[in-house]
PDB file of C-alpha atoms in Angstrom:
ATOM      1  CA  MET A   1      -0.025   0.012  -0.006  1.00 55.00           C
ATOM      2  CA  THR A   2       1.376   3.463  -0.966  1.00 63.00           C
ATOM      3  CA  ASN A   3       1.539   6.331   1.464  1.00 59.00           C
ATOM      4  CA  LEU A   4      -1.159   8.115  -0.453  1.00 63.00           C
ATOM      5  CA  GLN A   5      -3.371   5.036  -0.235  1.00 67.00           C
ATOM      6  CA  SER A   6      -2.835   5.010   3.451  1.00 62.00           C
ATOM      7  CA  TRP A   7      -3.983   8.670   3.715  1.00 61.00           C
ATOM      8  CA  LYS A   8      -7.091   7.874   1.596  1.00 64.00           C
ATOM      9  CA  LYS A   9      -7.847   5.011   3.943  1.00 64.00           C
ATOM     10  CA  LEU A  10      -7.585   7.252   6.881  1.00 56.00           C
ATOM     11  CA  ILE A  11      -9.974   9.919   5.613  1.00 59.00           C
ATOM     12  CA  TYR A  12     -12.552   7.377   4.282  1.00 64.00           C
ATOM     13  CA  PRO A  13     -15.508   7.892   3.586  1.00 61.00           C
ATOM     14  CA  SER A  14     -14.366  11.489   2.701  1.00 63.00           C
ATOM     15  CA  GLU A  15     -12.374  11.949  -0.546  1.00 63.00           C
ATOM     16  CA  PHE A  16      -9.682  14.180  -1.852  1.00 60.00           C
ATOM     17  CA  SER A  17     -10.677  16.817  -4.401  1.00 64.00           C
ATOM     18  CA  ARG A  18      -8.906  16.761  -7.640  1.00 66.00           C
ATOM     19  CA  ASP A  19      -6.138  19.071  -6.354  1.00 65.00           C
ATOM     20  CA  TYR A  20      -5.507  16.751  -3.276  1.00 64.00           C
ATOM     21  CA  LYS A  21      -7.391  18.927  -0.799  1.00 67.00           C
ATOM     22  CA  TRP A  22      -9.283  17.362   1.992  1.00 64.00           C
ATOM     23  CA  LYS A  23     -11.951  19.636   3.678  1.00 61.00           C
ATOM     24  CA  LEU A  24     -13.217  18.265   6.922  1.00 59.00           C
ATOM     25  CA  SER A  25     -15.115  21.399   7.903  1.00 59.00           C
ATOM     26  CA  ASN A  26     -14.924  25.133   7.663  1.00 63.00           C
ATOM     27  CA  LEU A  27     -12.256  24.958  10.412  1.00 60.00           C
ATOM     28  CA  LEU A  28      -9.946  22.206   9.202  1.00 62.00           C
ATOM     29  CA  LYS A  29      -8.747  21.802   5.544  1.00 65.00           C
ATOM     30  CA  ILE A  30      -5.673  19.712   4.683  1.00 69.00           C
ATOM     31  CA  GLN A  31      -3.881  19.875   1.370  1.00 68.00           C
ATOM     32  CA  PHE A  32      -1.528  17.245   0.111  1.00 66.00           C
ATOM     33  CA  SER A  33       1.356  17.940  -2.398  1.00 66.00           C
ATOM     34  CA  GLU A  34       2.535  15.434  -4.786  1.00 66.00           C
ATOM     35  CA  SER A  35       6.056  14.195  -4.662  1.00 68.00           C
ATOM     36  CA  LYS A  36       8.423  12.309  -7.183  1.00 74.00           C
ATOM     37  CA  ILE A  37       8.339   9.395  -4.776  1.00 72.00           C
ATOM     38  CA  LYS A  38       5.046   7.737  -3.631  1.00 69.00           C
ATOM     39  CA  GLU A  39       4.948   9.182  -0.077  1.00 71.00           C
ATOM     40  CA  VAL A  40       3.520  12.348   1.329  1.00 70.00           C
ATOM     41  CA  SER A  41       6.400  14.785   1.466  1.00 70.00           C
ATOM     42  CA  GLU A  42       4.577  17.938   2.602  1.00 78.00           C
ATOM     43  CA  ILE A  43       1.559  18.833   4.640  1.00 81.00           C
ATOM     44  CA  THR A  44       0.031  22.230   4.674  1.00 85.00           C
ATOM     45  CA  PHE A  45      -2.461  23.245   7.393  1.00 84.00           C
ATOM     46  CA  LYS A  46      -4.689  26.328   6.975  1.00 85.00           C
ATOM     47  CA  VAL A  47      -5.164  28.044  10.350  1.00 88.00           C
ATOM     48  CA  LYS A  48      -7.652  30.525  11.489  1.00 88.00           C
ATOM     49  CA  SER A  49      -5.073  32.903  12.926  1.00 92.00           C
ATOM     50  CA  LEU A  50      -1.437  32.747  11.681  1.00 94.00           C
ATOM     51  CA  LYS A  51      -0.571  35.442  14.385  1.00 94.00           C
ATOM     52  CA  ASN A  52      -1.750  33.073  17.138  1.00 93.00           C
ATOM     53  CA  ALA A  53       0.040  30.022  15.507  1.00 92.00           C
ATOM     54  CA  ARG A  54       3.155  31.988  15.168  1.00 95.00           C
ATOM     55  CA  LYS A  55       3.177  33.022  18.795  1.00 94.00           C
ATOM     56  CA  TYR A  56       2.385  29.377  20.032  1.00 92.00           C
ATOM     57  CA  LEU A  57       4.998  27.757  17.692  1.00 93.00           C
ATOM     58  CA  SER A  58       7.560  30.365  18.600  1.00 95.00           C
ATOM     59  CA  GLU A  59       7.170  29.692  22.341  1.00 94.00           C
ATOM     60  CA  GLN A  60       7.511  25.917  21.640  1.00 92.00           C
ATOM     61  CA  GLY A  61      10.660  26.453  19.569  1.00 94.00           C
ATOM     62  CA  LEU A  62       9.113  24.735  16.484  1.00 92.00           C
ATOM     63  CA  ILE A  63       9.393  27.547  13.762  1.00 96.00           C
ATOM     64  CA  GLY A  64      11.988  26.658  11.046  1.00 96.00           C
ATOM     65  CA  ILE A  65      11.112  29.443   8.544  1.00 97.00           C
ATOM     66  CA  ASP A  66       8.805  32.298   9.299  1.00 97.00           C
ATOM     67  CA  LEU A  67       7.404  34.124   6.261  1.00 96.00           C
ATOM     68  CA  LYS A  68       4.846  36.920   6.148  1.00 94.00           C
ATOM     69  CA  ASP A  69       2.030  34.536   5.060  1.00 95.00           C
ATOM     70  CA  GLU A  70       3.431  31.192   5.909  1.00 96.00           C
ATOM     71  CA  ILE A  71       5.206  29.234   8.710  1.00 97.00           C
ATOM     72  CA  ILE A  72       7.315  26.266   7.999  1.00 96.00           C
ATOM     73  CA  LEU A  73       8.077  24.130  11.056  1.00 92.00           C
ATOM     74  CA  ASP A  74      11.653  23.016  11.735  1.00 92.00           C
ATOM     75  CA  PRO A  75      12.029  19.642  10.133  1.00 85.00           C
ATOM     76  CA  GLU A  76      14.520  18.699  12.769  1.00 85.00           C
ATOM     77  CA  LYS A  77      11.707  19.069  15.249  1.00 84.00           C
ATOM     78  CA  THR A  78       9.130  17.229  12.999  1.00 79.00           C
ATOM     79  CA  PHE A  79      11.004  13.998  12.339  1.00 73.00           C
ATOM     80  CA  GLY A  80      12.031  15.352   8.896  1.00 74.00           C
ATOM     81  CA  LEU A  81       8.268  16.048   7.787  1.00 74.00           C
ATOM     82  CA  SER A  82       7.749  19.224   5.887  1.00 83.00           C
ATOM     83  CA  ILE A  83       4.802  20.934   7.725  1.00 86.00           C
ATOM     84  CA  HIS A  84       3.504  24.282   6.653  1.00 93.00           C
ATOM     85  CA  LEU A  85       0.801  26.572   8.229  1.00 93.00           C
ATOM     86  CA  THR A  86      -0.953  29.272   6.256  1.00 93.00           C
ATOM     87  CA  GLU A  87      -4.108  31.508   7.019  1.00 91.00           C
TER      88      GLU A  87
END
């Protein structure tokens, strides 16, 4: 079973949209990005308040790259996973 198949199994009975977005509710939307290998290489979370997320993640020492409209978590703190937050 590929990594993408595992994600599909996890979200069943929901389905991905054609652009690999998974909307659970108005509060939680997850987007998957394709990789050259058959694994999930990046996850982007859309948050209600990037300002609040930035404050919390900074206090926890989790920020790797802090851009104006996106936060990328430090991969050394996320077991190598590429985790992004946007608003």
